[in-house]
């Protein structure tokens, strides 16, 4: 962008100086009174109107807003005129730029002496200080003077200085706009051509003023310059965008509405007619025209969070057979279905099997809270089966969160029955050890061997089949089956679920969701335990990880309870890490790092451990890796391991 195309500006609220206005010259002739007026008022002979030279006029200036004055008026100093009225004087108004409202205007009145201690208005004119785009006026302006009246500061004003009521005034206004555009750099500047043009403009303006019956007062608004750059003053009120609370009346009129929260019979009837089974055969071959096709493409391109209107839903339903070839349109179609109507839901599920298969990443939307139909959710799981392990790892955290919208009873029913109620044994161990039940339910599920398993019923065995080829898998079964085939997926699934199991806020606020995640962990543990040798090795490694993290948490709690400064706590931390008899953290069997299971660690290097200056005292730990290297980790008890 060239320098001439740049717009330099300053906010009016930041310009803490007084407004200045230059009074230039007054063009035009004053109309003398008739002889009858002179006979009726002999003092007119001695007024400035009948002087041989230009009378001693002066100009007063006052700022108004909403018809009320903002400050006292100021006036020009005395000046004797000979052939023309030319004050050429800057007036400093008693108002600063930050004090000007958006609708501020300045009223200019020209006065003539009329006898001792008396003055009469020669004319008045009014002009707004800010333009229609909020820019403070700059440069010179010729203002039309309304004869024999004072300037009017009301809104709208009766003495506007900028009008275009005649052809001559239109010509002057057009030339003024062109001059302003040239001054702001919107035209190419050519010196010799500019001199000729401005001379011609002055001659045209002088000719138009002489031919007009009005007088014109030339004023100039100051320009702001800095580093040879001209800045425009833009109206802006500091903190004007902040909303302020407004107390409304406490008198609320309550009108009883017996139909509130009831079914709208008109909308229900329209919905049933639009989705009628009779329209099925006719809709099958229905093709949209060009305009409707464009509208359908716009609807299909909507983001997942956009709510479809009733008209858009009816349009998608009407052309549902046409849209079956567009995989992106499936989620929009399912949003249009009223799943409370059995016939409509049946049509939608039949069409779901005929629809062009959607992309794997798009199927994640079907696992959100908006889609509760089990068939739809299992269709999404079937599409997820096409994703490889690397892609599934990218979605795994979101899929674990999507378990909140699954059927909790189905997840619980997937648990294999045992000879002794596992929940009872857990509760018994809690009562004997006095440890938090959440910790027992989450961490000891994987670290403790399960009781002997009885033969499950055929249905449950089919549902929990580890081959994962069943198209009727729910999300929980799918995640567990895929995790049993990949150690990296198993690692992240375990720690994602364990975080939800140990979330105290969820346990208190939503105990059903907390219990659901515990059941997921139990099912995961069962699947690992009854797998082949490699799967059981996964379970033992996860148990070793859990034991290692529990010991580390216990160590950090002991360091936090230690009295003294950070240096003393640092020494205590290193001493505990080096004590293999109590903690056994510096030299352990090879286990995957929970944050990055591809890295195998052998323990923590005690002498490199340090504590940070923080309330929770996070520690920087260096793990010994399998190849003899170091792996730095910041450990902070209480934070999510996903961070």
Coordinates of C-alpha atoms in Angstrom, one line a residue, residues 104-407:
X104 CA -21.8 18.6 18.2
X105 CA -22.2 21.6 16.0
X106 CA -20.8 25.1 16.0
X107 CA -23.1 28.1 15.6
X108 CA -21.5 31.3 14.0
X109 CA -23.3 34.6 14.2
X110 CA -22.1 37.8 12.5
X111 CA -23.0 41.0 14.4
X112 CA -23.1 44.7 13.5
X113 CA -23.2 47.7 15.9
X114 CA -26.6 49.3 16.2
X115 CA -26.5 52.3 18.4
X116 CA -25.0 52.6 21.8
X117 CA -24.6 49.3 23.6
X118 CA -26.6 47.4 21.0
X119 CA -25.9 45.0 18.2
X120 CA -28.0 43.3 15.6
X121 CA -27.4 40.0 13.8
X122 CA -26.2 40.4 10.2
X123 CA -26.7 36.6 9.7
X124 CA -26.0 33.2 11.1
X125 CA -24.8 29.8 10.0
X126 CA -24.3 26.4 11.6
X127 CA -22.1 23.5 10.7
X128 CA -21.6 20.1 12.4
X129 CA -18.1 19.5 13.7
X130 CA -18.1 15.8 12.7
X131 CA -19.0 14.6 9.2
X132 CA -21.4 11.7 8.5
X133 CA -18.6 9.2 8.9
X134 CA -17.4 10.5 12.2
X135 CA -14.5 12.5 10.9
X136 CA -13.7 15.9 12.4
X137 CA -13.9 18.5 9.7
X138 CA -10.6 19.8 8.3
X139 CA -9.6 22.6 5.9
X140 CA -11.5 25.6 4.7
X141 CA -15.3 25.7 4.2
X142 CA -17.6 28.3 2.7
X143 CA -20.7 28.5 4.9
X144 CA -24.0 29.9 3.7
X145 CA -25.1 32.9 5.9
X146 CA -28.8 33.2 6.6
X147 CA -29.5 37.0 6.8
X148 CA -30.8 38.9 9.8
X149 CA -31.0 35.9 12.1
X150 CA -28.8 34.4 14.8
X151 CA -27.3 31.0 14.2
X152 CA -29.6 28.2 15.4
X153 CA -28.0 25.4 17.5
X154 CA -31.0 23.1 17.6
X155 CA -31.4 19.8 15.7
X156 CA -32.2 20.1 12.9
X157 CA -30.9 23.6 12.6
X158 CA -32.7 26.3 10.8
X159 CA -29.5 28.0 9.6
X160 CA -27.5 25.2 7.9
X161 CA -24.2 26.3 6.5
X162 CA -23.9 23.4 4.0
X163 CA -26.9 23.2 1.6
X164 CA -27.3 22.4 -2.0
X165 CA -30.6 24.0 -2.8
X166 CA -29.5 25.7 -6.0
X167 CA -27.4 24.8 -9.0
X168 CA -24.7 27.2 -8.0
X169 CA -24.5 25.7 -4.5
X170 CA -24.3 22.2 -6.1
X171 CA -21.4 23.4 -8.2
X172 CA -19.6 24.8 -5.1
X173 CA -20.3 21.7 -3.1
X174 CA -18.9 19.4 -5.9
X175 CA -15.7 21.5 -6.2
X176 CA -15.3 21.4 -2.4
X177 CA -15.5 17.6 -2.3
X178 CA -12.9 17.3 -5.1
X179 CA -10.6 19.7 -3.3
X180 CA -11.0 17.6 -0.1
X181 CA -10.2 14.4 -2.1
X182 CA -7.1 16.1 -3.5
X183 CA -5.9 17.2 -0.1
X184 CA -6.3 13.7 1.3
X185 CA -4.1 12.2 -1.4
X186 CA -6.8 10.5 -3.4
X187 CA -5.7 12.2 -6.6
X188 CA -2.3 12.4 -8.3
X189 CA -0.7 15.7 -7.6
X190 CA 0.8 17.6 -10.5
X191 CA 2.2 21.0 -9.5
X192 CA 1.6 23.0 -12.7
X193 CA -1.9 21.5 -13.2
X194 CA -2.8 21.9 -9.5
X195 CA -2.0 25.7 -9.6
X196 CA -4.2 26.2 -12.7
X197 CA -7.0 24.1 -11.3
X198 CA -7.1 25.8 -7.9
X199 CA -7.0 29.2 -9.5
X200 CA -9.9 28.2 -11.7
X201 CA -11.8 26.8 -8.7
X202 CA -11.4 30.1 -6.8
X203 CA -12.7 32.1 -9.8
X204 CA -15.7 29.8 -10.1
X205 CA -16.5 30.1 -6.4
X206 CA -16.1 33.9 -6.5
X207 CA -18.4 34.1 -9.5
X208 CA -21.0 31.8 -7.8
X209 CA -20.9 33.9 -4.6
X210 CA -21.4 37.2 -6.4
X211 CA -24.3 35.8 -8.4
X212 CA -25.9 34.5 -5.2
X213 CA -28.2 36.5 -3.0
X214 CA -26.6 35.1 0.1
X215 CA -23.4 35.9 2.0
X216 CA -20.7 33.3 2.6
X217 CA -18.5 33.0 5.6
X218 CA -15.2 31.2 5.1
X219 CA -14.0 29.2 8.1
X220 CA -11.0 26.9 8.5
X221 CA -10.8 23.8 10.8
X222 CA -7.3 23.0 12.1
X223 CA -5.4 20.0 10.7
X224 CA -3.4 17.7 12.9
X225 CA 0.1 17.0 11.6
X226 CA 3.0 14.9 13.0
X227 CA 6.2 14.0 11.2
X228 CA 4.9 15.7 8.0
X229 CA 1.9 13.4 8.0
X230 CA -1.6 14.6 8.2
X231 CA -3.9 12.9 10.7
X232 CA -7.7 12.8 10.7
X233 CA -9.6 13.1 13.9
X234 CA -12.0 10.3 14.3
X235 CA -14.8 10.5 16.9
X236 CA -14.3 7.8 19.5
X237 CA -15.6 7.7 23.1
X238 CA -13.3 6.0 25.6
X239 CA -14.9 2.9 27.0
X240 CA -17.8 3.5 24.8
X241 CA -18.0 -0.1 23.7
X242 CA -18.5 -1.4 27.3
X243 CA -22.0 -2.2 28.2
X244 CA -23.3 -0.6 31.4
X245 CA -26.0 -2.3 33.4
X246 CA -29.4 -0.5 33.4
X247 CA -31.8 -1.3 36.2
X248 CA -35.3 -1.9 34.7
X249 CA -38.5 -1.6 36.6
X250 CA -39.3 -4.4 39.1
X251 CA -42.9 -4.3 38.1
X252 CA -43.2 -7.3 35.8
X253 CA -46.6 -7.8 34.3
X254 CA -47.5 -11.5 34.4
X255 CA -49.9 -12.7 31.8
X256 CA -51.1 -16.3 32.2
X257 CA -50.7 -18.4 29.1
X258 CA -52.3 -21.8 29.4
X259 CA -50.7 -23.0 26.1
X260 CA -47.1 -22.3 27.3
X261 CA -44.8 -25.3 27.0
X262 CA -47.5 -27.2 25.2
X263 CA -47.3 -28.8 21.8
X264 CA -48.0 -26.4 18.8
X265 CA -50.7 -28.3 17.0
X266 CA -50.2 -26.3 13.8
X267 CA -46.5 -27.1 13.6
X268 CA -47.1 -30.7 14.5
X269 CA -49.7 -31.1 11.8
X270 CA -47.4 -29.4 9.2
X271 CA -44.5 -31.7 10.2
X272 CA -46.6 -34.8 9.8
X273 CA -47.9 -33.8 6.4
X274 CA -44.4 -32.9 5.2
X275 CA -43.0 -36.2 6.4
X276 CA -46.0 -38.3 5.4
X277 CA -45.4 -41.8 4.2
X278 CA -47.6 -41.2 1.2
X279 CA -45.0 -38.7 -0.1
X280 CA -42.2 -41.4 -0.1
X281 CA -42.7 -42.8 -3.6
X282 CA -43.0 -39.3 -5.1
X283 CA -40.0 -38.0 -3.3
X284 CA -37.9 -41.0 -4.5
X285 CA -37.5 -39.5 -8.0
X286 CA -37.6 -35.9 -7.0
X287 CA -34.8 -33.7 -8.4
X288 CA -34.1 -30.1 -7.4
X289 CA -33.9 -27.2 -9.8
X290 CA -30.8 -25.0 -10.0
X291 CA -31.9 -22.6 -7.3
X292 CA -32.9 -25.4 -4.9
X293 CA -29.7 -27.3 -5.6
X294 CA -27.6 -24.3 -4.7
X295 CA -29.6 -23.9 -1.5
X296 CA -29.1 -27.5 -0.6
X297 CA -25.3 -27.1 -1.2
X298 CA -25.3 -24.2 1.2
X299 CA -27.1 -26.2 3.8
X300 CA -24.7 -29.2 3.4
X301 CA -21.7 -26.8 3.9
X302 CA -23.0 -25.5 7.2
X303 CA -20.7 -26.1 10.2
X304 CA -21.9 -28.8 12.6
X305 CA -22.8 -26.3 15.3
X306 CA -25.3 -24.4 13.1
X307 CA -29.0 -25.1 13.9
X308 CA -31.1 -25.7 10.8
X309 CA -34.4 -23.8 10.5
X310 CA -37.7 -25.6 10.1
X311 CA -37.8 -24.6 6.4
X312 CA -34.3 -26.0 5.8
X313 CA -35.1 -29.2 7.6
X314 CA -38.2 -29.7 5.4
X315 CA -36.2 -29.0 2.3
X316 CA -33.5 -31.6 3.2
X317 CA -36.2 -34.2 4.0
X318 CA -38.0 -33.5 0.8
X319 CA -34.8 -34.2 -1.3
X320 CA -33.4 -36.9 1.0
X321 CA -33.2 -39.5 -1.8
X322 CA -31.4 -37.0 -4.0
X323 CA -28.9 -36.3 -1.2
X324 CA -28.0 -40.0 -0.6
X325 CA -25.1 -39.7 -3.0
X326 CA -23.5 -36.9 -0.9
X327 CA -21.8 -38.3 2.2
X328 CA -21.5 -34.8 3.7
X329 CA -25.3 -34.5 3.7
X330 CA -25.9 -37.4 6.1
X331 CA -25.4 -35.5 9.3
X332 CA -27.7 -32.7 8.1
X333 CA -30.4 -35.3 7.2
X334 CA -30.2 -37.0 10.6
X335 CA -30.7 -33.6 12.2
X336 CA -34.0 -33.2 10.4
X337 CA -35.4 -36.5 11.8
X338 CA -37.9 -36.4 14.7
X339 CA -36.8 -39.6 16.5
X340 CA -39.9 -39.5 18.7
X341 CA -42.1 -40.4 15.7
X342 CA -41.7 -44.2 15.1
X343 CA -42.6 -44.1 11.4
X344 CA -40.3 -41.2 10.6
X345 CA -37.4 -42.8 12.6
X346 CA -38.0 -46.1 10.7
X347 CA -37.7 -44.3 7.3
X348 CA -34.5 -42.6 8.4
X349 CA -32.8 -45.8 9.6
X350 CA -33.8 -47.5 6.3
X351 CA -32.3 -44.7 4.4
X352 CA -29.2 -44.7 6.6
X353 CA -28.1 -48.1 5.2
X354 CA -28.5 -46.8 1.6
X355 CA -26.6 -43.6 2.1
X356 CA -23.1 -43.2 0.6
X357 CA -20.7 -44.0 3.4
X358 CA -19.4 -40.9 5.2
X359 CA -15.8 -40.0 5.9
X360 CA -14.3 -41.3 9.1
X361 CA -13.7 -37.8 10.5
X362 CA -17.3 -36.8 9.8
X363 CA -18.6 -39.7 11.8
X364 CA -17.3 -38.1 15.0
X365 CA -20.3 -35.7 14.9
X366 CA -22.7 -38.6 15.1
X367 CA -21.2 -39.5 18.5
X368 CA -22.0 -36.1 20.0
X369 CA -24.9 -35.4 22.4
X370 CA -27.2 -34.4 19.5
X371 CA -27.5 -38.0 18.3
X372 CA -28.9 -40.4 20.9
X373 CA -30.4 -43.1 18.6
X374 CA -28.3 -46.3 19.2
X375 CA -28.4 -47.3 15.6
X376 CA -27.0 -44.0 14.4
X377 CA -24.2 -44.1 17.0
X378 CA -23.3 -47.7 16.0
X379 CA -23.2 -46.6 12.4
X380 CA -20.7 -44.0 13.4
X381 CA -18.7 -46.7 15.2
X382 CA -18.8 -48.9 12.1
X383 CA -17.3 -46.0 10.1
X384 CA -14.6 -45.5 12.8
X385 CA -13.6 -49.1 12.2
X386 CA -12.2 -48.0 8.8
X387 CA -9.7 -45.6 10.6
X388 CA -6.1 -46.9 11.2
X389 CA -4.6 -46.8 14.7
X390 CA -2.7 -43.5 14.0
X391 CA -5.9 -41.7 13.0
X392 CA -7.8 -43.2 15.9
X393 CA -5.2 -42.0 18.3
X394 CA -5.9 -38.5 17.1
X395 CA -9.6 -38.8 18.0
X396 CA -9.2 -41.0 21.1
X397 CA -9.5 -38.2 23.6
X398 CA -12.8 -36.9 22.0
X399 CA -14.1 -40.5 21.8
X400 CA -13.5 -41.0 25.5
X401 CA -15.5 -37.9 26.2
X402 CA -18.2 -39.1 23.8
X403 CA -18.8 -42.1 26.1
X404 CA -20.8 -39.7 28.3
X405 CA -23.5 -39.7 25.6
X406 CA -23.7 -43.5 25.3
X407 CA -26.3 -45.7 26.9

